[in-house]
PDB file of C-alpha atoms in Angstrom:
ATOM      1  CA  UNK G   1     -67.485  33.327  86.937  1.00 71.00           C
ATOM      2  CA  UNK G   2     -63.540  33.722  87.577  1.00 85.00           C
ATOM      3  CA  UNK G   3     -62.284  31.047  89.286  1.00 87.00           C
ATOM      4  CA  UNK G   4     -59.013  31.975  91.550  1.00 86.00           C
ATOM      5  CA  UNK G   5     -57.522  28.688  92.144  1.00 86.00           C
ATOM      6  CA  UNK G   6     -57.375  28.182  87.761  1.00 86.00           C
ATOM      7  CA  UNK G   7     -54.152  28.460  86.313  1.00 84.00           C
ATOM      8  CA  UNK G   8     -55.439  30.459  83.815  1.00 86.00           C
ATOM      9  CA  UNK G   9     -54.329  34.242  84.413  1.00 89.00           C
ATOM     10  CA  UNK G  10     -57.129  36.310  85.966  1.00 91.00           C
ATOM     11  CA  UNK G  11     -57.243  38.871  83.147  1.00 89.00           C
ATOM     12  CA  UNK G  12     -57.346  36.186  80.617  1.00 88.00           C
ATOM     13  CA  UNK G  13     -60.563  34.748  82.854  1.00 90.00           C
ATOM     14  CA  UNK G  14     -62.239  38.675  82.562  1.00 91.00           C
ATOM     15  CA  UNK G  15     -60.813  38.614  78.930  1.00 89.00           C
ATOM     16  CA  UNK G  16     -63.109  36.289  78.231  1.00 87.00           C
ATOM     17  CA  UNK G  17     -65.945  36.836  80.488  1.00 90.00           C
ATOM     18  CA  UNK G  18     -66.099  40.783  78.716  1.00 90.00           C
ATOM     19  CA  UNK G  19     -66.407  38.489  75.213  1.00 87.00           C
ATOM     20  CA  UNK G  20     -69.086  36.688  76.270  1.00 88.00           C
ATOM     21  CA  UNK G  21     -70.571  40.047  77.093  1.00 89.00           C
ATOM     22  CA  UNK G  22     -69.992  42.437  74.277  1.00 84.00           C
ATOM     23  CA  UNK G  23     -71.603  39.563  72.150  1.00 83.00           C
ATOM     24  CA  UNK G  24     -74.750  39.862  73.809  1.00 86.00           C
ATOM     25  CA  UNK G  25     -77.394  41.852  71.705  1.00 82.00           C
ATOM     26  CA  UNK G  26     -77.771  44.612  73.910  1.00 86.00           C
ATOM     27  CA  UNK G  27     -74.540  45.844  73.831  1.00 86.00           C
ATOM     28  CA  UNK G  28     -74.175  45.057  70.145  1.00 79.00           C
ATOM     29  CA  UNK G  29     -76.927  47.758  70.149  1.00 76.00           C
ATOM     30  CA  UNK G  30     -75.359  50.283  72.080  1.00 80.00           C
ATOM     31  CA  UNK G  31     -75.770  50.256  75.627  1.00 86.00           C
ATOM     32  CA  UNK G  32     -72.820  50.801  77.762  1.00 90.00           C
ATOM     33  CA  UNK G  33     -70.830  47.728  78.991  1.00 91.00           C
ATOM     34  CA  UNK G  34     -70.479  47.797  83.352  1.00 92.00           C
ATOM     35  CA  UNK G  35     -68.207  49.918  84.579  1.00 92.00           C
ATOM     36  CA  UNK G  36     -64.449  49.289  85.882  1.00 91.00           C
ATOM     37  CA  UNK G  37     -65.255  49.329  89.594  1.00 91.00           C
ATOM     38  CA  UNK G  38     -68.556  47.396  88.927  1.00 92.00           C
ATOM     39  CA  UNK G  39     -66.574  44.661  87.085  1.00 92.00           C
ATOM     40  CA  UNK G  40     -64.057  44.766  89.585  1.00 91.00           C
ATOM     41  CA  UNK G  41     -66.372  43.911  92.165  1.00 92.00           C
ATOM     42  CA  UNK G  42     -68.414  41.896  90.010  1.00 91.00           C
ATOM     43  CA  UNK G  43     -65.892  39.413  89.399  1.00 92.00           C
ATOM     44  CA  UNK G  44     -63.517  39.905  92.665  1.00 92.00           C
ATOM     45  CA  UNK G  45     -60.338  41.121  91.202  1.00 93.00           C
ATOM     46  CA  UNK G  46     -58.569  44.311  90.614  1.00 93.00           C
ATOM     47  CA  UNK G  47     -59.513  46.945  88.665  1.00 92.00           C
ATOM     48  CA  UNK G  48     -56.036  46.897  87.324  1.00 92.00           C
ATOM     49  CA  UNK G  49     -56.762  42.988  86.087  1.00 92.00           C
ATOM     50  CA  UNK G  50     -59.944  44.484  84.351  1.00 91.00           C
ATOM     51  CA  UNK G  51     -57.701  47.103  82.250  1.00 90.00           C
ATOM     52  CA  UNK G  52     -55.308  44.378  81.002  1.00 90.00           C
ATOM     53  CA  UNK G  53     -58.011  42.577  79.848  1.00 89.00           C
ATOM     54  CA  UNK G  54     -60.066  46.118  78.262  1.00 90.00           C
ATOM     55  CA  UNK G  55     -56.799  46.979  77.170  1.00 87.00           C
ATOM     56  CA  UNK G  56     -56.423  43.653  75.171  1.00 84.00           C
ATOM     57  CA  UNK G  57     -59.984  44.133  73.323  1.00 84.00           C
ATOM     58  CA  UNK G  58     -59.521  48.081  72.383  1.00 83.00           C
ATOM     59  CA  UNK G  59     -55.832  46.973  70.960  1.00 76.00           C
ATOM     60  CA  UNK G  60     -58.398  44.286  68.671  1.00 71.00           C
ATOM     61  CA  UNK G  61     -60.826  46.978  68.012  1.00 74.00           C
ATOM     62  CA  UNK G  62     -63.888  45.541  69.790  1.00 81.00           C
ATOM     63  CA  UNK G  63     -64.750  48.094  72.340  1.00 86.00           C
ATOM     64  CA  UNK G  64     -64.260  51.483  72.380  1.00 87.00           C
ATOM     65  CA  UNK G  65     -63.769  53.867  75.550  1.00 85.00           C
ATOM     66  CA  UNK G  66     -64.402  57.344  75.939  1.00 83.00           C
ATOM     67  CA  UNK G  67     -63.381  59.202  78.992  1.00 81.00           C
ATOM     68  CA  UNK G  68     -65.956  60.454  81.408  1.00 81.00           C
ATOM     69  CA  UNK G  69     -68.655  58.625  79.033  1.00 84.00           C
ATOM     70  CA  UNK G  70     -68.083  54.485  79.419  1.00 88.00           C
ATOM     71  CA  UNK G  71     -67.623  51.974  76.970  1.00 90.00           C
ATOM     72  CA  UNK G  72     -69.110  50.513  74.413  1.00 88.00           C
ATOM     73  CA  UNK G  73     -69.004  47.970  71.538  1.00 86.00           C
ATOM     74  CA  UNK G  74     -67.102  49.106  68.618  1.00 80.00           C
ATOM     75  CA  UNK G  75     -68.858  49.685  65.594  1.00 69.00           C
ATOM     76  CA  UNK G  76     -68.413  46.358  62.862  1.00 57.00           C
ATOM     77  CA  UNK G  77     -64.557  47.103  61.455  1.00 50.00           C
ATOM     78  CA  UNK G  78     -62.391  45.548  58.775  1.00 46.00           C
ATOM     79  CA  UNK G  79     -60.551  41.839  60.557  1.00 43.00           C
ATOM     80  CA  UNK G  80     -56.974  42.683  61.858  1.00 44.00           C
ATOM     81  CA  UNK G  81     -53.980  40.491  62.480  1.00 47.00           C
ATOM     82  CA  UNK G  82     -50.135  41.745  63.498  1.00 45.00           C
ATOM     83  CA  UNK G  83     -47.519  40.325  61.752  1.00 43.00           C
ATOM     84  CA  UNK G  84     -46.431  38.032  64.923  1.00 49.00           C
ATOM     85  CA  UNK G  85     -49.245  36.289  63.650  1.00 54.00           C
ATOM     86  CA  UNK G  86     -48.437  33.848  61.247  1.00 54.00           C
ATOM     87  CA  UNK G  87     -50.156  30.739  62.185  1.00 57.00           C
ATOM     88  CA  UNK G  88     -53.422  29.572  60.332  1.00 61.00           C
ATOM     89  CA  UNK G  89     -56.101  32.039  59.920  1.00 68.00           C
ATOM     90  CA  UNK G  90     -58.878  30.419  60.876  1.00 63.00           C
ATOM     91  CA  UNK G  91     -57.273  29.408  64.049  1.00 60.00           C
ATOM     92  CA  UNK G  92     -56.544  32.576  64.565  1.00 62.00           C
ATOM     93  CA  UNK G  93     -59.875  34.168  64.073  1.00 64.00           C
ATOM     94  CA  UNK G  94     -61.347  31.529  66.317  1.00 58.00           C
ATOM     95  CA  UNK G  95     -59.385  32.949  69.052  1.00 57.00           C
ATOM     96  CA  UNK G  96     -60.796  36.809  68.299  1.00 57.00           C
ATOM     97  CA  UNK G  97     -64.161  34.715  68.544  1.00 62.00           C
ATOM     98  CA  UNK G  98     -65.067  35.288  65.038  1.00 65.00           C
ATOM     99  CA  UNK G  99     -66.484  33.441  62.627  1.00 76.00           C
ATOM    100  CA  UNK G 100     -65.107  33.149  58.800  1.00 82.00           C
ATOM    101  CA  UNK G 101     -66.137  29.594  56.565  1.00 87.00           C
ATOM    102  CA  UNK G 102     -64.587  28.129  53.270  1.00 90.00           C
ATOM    103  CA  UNK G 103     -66.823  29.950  50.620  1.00 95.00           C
ATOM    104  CA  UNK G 104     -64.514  27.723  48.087  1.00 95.00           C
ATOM    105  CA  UNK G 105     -62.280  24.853  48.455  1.00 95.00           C
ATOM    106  CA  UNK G 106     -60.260  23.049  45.482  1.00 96.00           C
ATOM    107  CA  UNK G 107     -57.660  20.864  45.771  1.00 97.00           C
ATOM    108  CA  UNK G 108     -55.447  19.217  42.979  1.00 97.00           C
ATOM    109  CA  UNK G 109     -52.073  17.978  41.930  1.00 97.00           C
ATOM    110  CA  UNK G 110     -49.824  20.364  39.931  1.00 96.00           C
ATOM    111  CA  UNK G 111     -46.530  21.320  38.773  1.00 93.00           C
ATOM    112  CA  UNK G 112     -44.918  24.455  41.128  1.00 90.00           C
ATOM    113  CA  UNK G 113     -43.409  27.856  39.938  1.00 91.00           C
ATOM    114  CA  UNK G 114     -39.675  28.487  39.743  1.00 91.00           C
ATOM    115  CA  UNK G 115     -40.220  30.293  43.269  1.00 91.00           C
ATOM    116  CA  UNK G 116     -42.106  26.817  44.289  1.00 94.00           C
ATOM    117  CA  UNK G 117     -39.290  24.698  42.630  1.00 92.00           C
ATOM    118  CA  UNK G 118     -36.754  26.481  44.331  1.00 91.00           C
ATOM    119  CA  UNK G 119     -37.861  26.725  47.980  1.00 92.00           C
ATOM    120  CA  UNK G 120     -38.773  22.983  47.558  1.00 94.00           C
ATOM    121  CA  UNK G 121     -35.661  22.108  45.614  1.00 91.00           C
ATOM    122  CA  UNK G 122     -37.385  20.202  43.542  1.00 92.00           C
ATOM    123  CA  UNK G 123     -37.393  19.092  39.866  1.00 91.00           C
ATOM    124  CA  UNK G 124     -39.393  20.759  36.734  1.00 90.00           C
ATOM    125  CA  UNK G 125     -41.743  17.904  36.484  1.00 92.00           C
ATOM    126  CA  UNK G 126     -42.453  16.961  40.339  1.00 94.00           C
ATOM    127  CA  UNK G 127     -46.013  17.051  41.059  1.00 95.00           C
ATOM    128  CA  UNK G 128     -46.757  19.502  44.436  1.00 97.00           C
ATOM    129  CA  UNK G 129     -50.670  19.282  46.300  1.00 97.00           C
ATOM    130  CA  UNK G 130     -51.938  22.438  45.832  1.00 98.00           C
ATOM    131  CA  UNK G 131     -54.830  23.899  48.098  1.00 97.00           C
ATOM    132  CA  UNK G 132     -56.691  26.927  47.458  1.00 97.00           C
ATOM    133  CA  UNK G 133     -59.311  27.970  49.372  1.00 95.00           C
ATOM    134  CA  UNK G 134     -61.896  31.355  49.629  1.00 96.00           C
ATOM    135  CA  UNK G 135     -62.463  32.657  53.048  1.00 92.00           C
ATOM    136  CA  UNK G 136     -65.157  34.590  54.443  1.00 90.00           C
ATOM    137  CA  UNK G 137     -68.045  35.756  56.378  1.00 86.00           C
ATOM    138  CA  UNK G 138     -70.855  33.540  56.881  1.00 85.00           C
ATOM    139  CA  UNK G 139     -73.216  35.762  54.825  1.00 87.00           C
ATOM    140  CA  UNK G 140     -70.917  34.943  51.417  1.00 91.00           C
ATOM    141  CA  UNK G 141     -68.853  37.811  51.779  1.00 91.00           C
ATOM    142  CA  UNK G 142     -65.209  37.035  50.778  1.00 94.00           C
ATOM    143  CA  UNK G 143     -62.386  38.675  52.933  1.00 92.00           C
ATOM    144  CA  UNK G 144     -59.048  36.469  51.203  1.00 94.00           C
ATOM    145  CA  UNK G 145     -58.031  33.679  49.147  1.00 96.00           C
ATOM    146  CA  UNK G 146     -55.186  31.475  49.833  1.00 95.00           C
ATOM    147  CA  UNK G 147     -53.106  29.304  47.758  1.00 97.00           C
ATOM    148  CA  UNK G 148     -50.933  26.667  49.343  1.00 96.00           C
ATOM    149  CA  UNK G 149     -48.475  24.286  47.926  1.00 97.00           C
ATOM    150  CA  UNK G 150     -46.690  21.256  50.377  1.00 97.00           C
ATOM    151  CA  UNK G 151     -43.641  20.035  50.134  1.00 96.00           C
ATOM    152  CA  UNK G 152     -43.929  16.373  49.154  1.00 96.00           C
ATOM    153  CA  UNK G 153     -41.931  15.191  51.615  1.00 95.00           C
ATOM    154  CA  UNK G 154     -44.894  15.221  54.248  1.00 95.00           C
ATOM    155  CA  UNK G 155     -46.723  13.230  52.642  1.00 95.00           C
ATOM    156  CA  UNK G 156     -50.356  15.005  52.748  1.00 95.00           C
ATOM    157  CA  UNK G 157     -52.888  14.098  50.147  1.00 94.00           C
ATOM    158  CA  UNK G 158     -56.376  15.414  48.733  1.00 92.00           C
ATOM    159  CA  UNK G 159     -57.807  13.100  51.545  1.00 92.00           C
ATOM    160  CA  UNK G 160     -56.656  15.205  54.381  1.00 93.00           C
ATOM    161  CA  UNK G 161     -59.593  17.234  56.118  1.00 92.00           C
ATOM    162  CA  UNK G 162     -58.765  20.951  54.741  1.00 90.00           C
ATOM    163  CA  UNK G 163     -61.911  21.778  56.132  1.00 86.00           C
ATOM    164  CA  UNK G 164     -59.519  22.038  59.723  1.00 83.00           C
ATOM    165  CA  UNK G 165     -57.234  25.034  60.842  1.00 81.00           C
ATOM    166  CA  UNK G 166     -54.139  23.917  58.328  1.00 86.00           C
ATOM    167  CA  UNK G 167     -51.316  23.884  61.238  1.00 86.00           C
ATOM    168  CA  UNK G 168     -53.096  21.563  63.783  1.00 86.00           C
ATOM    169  CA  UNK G 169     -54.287  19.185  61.242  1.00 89.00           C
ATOM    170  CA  UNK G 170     -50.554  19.019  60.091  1.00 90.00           C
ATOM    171  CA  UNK G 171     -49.504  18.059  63.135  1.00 89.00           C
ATOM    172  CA  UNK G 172     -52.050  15.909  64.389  1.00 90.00           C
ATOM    173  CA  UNK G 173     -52.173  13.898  61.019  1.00 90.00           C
ATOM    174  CA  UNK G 174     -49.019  13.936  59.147  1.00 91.00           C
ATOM    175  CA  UNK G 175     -46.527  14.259  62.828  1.00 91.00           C
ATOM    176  CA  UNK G 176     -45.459  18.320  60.705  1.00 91.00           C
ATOM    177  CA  UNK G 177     -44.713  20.981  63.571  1.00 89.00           C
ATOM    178  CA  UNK G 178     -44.023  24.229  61.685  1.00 89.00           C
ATOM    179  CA  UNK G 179     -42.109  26.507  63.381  1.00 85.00           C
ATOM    180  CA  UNK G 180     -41.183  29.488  61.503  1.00 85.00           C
ATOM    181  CA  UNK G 181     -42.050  31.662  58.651  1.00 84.00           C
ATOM    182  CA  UNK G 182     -40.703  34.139  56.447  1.00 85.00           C
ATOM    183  CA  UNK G 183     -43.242  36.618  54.619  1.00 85.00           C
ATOM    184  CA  UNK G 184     -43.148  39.171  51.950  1.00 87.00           C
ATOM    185  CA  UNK G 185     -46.033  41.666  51.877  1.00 88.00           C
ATOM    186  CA  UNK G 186     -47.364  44.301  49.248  1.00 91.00           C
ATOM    187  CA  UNK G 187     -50.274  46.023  47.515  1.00 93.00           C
ATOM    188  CA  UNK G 188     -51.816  45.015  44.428  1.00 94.00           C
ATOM    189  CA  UNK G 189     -54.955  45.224  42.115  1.00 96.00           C
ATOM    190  CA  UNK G 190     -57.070  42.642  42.716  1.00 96.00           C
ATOM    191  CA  UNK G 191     -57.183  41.574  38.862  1.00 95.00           C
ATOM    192  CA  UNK G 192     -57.870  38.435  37.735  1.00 96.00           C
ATOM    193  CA  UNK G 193     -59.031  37.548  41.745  1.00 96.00           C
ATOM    194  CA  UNK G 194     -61.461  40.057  41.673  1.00 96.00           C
ATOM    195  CA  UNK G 195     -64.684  38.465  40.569  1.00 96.00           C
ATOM    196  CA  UNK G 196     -63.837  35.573  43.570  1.00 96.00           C
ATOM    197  CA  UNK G 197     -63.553  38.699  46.226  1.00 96.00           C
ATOM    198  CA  UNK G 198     -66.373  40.663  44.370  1.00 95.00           C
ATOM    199  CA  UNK G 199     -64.508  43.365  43.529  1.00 94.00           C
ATOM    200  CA  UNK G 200     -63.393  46.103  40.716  1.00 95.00           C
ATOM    201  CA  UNK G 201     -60.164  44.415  38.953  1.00 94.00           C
ATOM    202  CA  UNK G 202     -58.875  48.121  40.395  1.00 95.00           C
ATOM    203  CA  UNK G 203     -59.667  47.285  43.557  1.00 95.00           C
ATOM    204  CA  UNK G 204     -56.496  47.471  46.199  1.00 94.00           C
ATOM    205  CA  UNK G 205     -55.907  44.189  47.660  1.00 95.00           C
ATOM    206  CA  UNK G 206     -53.119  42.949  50.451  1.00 93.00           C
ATOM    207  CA  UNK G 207     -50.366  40.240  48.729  1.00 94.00           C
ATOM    208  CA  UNK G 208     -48.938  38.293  51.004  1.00 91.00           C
ATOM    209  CA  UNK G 209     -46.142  35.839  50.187  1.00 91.00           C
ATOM    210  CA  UNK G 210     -45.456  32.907  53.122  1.00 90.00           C
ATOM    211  CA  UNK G 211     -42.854  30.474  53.303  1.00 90.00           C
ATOM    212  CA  UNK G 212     -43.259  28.141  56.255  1.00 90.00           C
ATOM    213  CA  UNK G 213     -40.687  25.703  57.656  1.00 89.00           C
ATOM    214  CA  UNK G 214     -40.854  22.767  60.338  1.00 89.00           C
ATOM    215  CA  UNK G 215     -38.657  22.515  63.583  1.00 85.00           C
ATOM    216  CA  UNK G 216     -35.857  20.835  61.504  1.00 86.00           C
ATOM    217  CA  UNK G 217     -35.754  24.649  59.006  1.00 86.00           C
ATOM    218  CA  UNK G 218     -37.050  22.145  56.677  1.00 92.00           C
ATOM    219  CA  UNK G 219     -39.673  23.978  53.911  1.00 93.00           C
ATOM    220  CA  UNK G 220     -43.228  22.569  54.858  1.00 95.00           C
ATOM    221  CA  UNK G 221     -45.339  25.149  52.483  1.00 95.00           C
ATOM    222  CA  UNK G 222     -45.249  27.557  50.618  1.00 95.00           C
ATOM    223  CA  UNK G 223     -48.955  29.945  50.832  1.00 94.00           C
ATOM    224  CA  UNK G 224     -50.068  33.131  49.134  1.00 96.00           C
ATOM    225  CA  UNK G 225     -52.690  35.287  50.704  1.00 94.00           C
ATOM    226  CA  UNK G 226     -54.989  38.167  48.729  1.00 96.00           C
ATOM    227  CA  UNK G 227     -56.988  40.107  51.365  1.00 93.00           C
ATOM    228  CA  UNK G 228     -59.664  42.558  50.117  1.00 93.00           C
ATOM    229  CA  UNK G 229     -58.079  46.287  51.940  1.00 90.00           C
ATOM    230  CA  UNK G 230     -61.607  46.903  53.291  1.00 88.00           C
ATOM    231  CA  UNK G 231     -61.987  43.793  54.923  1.00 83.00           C
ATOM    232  CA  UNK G 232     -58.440  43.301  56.717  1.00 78.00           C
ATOM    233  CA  UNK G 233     -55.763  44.947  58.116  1.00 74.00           C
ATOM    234  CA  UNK G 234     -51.679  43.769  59.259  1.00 70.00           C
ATOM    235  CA  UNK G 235     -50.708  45.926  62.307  1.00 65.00           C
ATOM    236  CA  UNK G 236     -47.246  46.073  63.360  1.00 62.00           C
ATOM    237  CA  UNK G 237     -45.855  46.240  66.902  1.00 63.00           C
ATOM    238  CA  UNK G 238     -42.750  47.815  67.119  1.00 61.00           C
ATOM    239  CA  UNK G 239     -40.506  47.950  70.142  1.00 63.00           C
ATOM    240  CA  UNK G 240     -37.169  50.159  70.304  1.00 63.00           C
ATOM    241  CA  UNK G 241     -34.150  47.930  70.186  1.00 59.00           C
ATOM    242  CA  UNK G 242     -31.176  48.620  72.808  1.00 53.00           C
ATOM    243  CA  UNK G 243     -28.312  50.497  71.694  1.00 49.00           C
TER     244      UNK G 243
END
């Protein structure tokens, strides 16, 4: 199952061997997953190459491990991202190994915002491809909606396949690497969204504000984000600076 001679790290090789396993319905049901020094020998590495890769799923949230007991799979939780994360979402959740689908997609031509105008530098009466789309579980549960708008100078159309992660189809179709992003985040009340997440208008929602450029610092997009509170979560990792 771990093959030595890859050049794919060893605890990214258990990483994913430990996925594999804590999708399985047994331990979805609560039996303990193998033990360290059973993995360890299991798989013929360390047992310190088993911790990074435990290490990596607790930090996610999709095992838990109790001293003296053993571990387990952690109880269904809310979808989390950290802020480093700023690439497409369902690229992103394909890598946790979970599954979210377009509940809605719409796509049209329409005149931006002052914001939009501005990061574009474009005129009042420039027409901007605007993308929304309604994430979510594959039982019909929403967990965000997104609203995009693309600079025209890329050249993307209503005929591009928005079904596809956003970034790689970018890139692959239209030759646009994006490279950086800058990204404003509050709370809100879900209000006039809330009937398309299924919630009160009261309900607390996550606002995030995107503004994505290519490897020239040229603006590519501009993307709003409303995440239900219960379903999703930013963490933020925080190292100390020198002085």
């Amino acid at each position: 199952m771990i093959d030595h001679k890859s050049k794919l790290p060893l605890h990214v090789q258990v990483e994913e061997h430990l996925r594999k396993l804590i999708a399985m319905e047994k331990f979805r049901k609560g039996a303990f997953l193998p033990k360290e020094v059973e993995l360890a020998n299991r798989l013929g590495v360390s047992r310190n190459t088993i911790r990074q890769a435990t290490n990596k799923l607790e930090n996610e949230g999709l095992i838990v491990r109790k001293k003296g007991v053993g571990t387990r799979v952690a109880e269904k939780r809310g979808l989390m991202t950290g802020l480093d994360h700023w690439y497409s979402f369902t690229q992103e959740m394909q890598e946790k190994g979970i599954v979210v689908t377009n509940l809605q997609l719409r796509v049209e031509w329409v005149t931006g915002t002052e914001t939009i105008r501005n990061f574009f530098l474009l005129d009042a009466d420039k027409k901007i491809l605007k993308l929304s789309k309604l994430k979510g579980e594959e039982s019909g549960e929403p967990i965000v909606y997104f609203e995009s708008w693309f600079h025209p100078r890329i050249g993307i159309t209503e005929k591009a396949d928005f079904d596809r992660p956003l970034y790689p189809m970018l890139e692959e179709q239209y030759g646009v690497v994006v490279h950086r992003s800058s990204e404003n985040i509050s709370a809100r009340a879900a209000g006039s969204l809330s009937k398309k997440l299924k919630v009160d208008s009261h309900f607390p929602v996550l606002f995030r504000e995107r503004f994505v450029y290519d490897v020239g610092d040229r603006p590519v997009e501009y993307n709003t984000g409303v995440y239900r509170s219960d379903k999703f979560t930013y963490s933020i990792d925080i190292k100390k600076g020198s002085f």
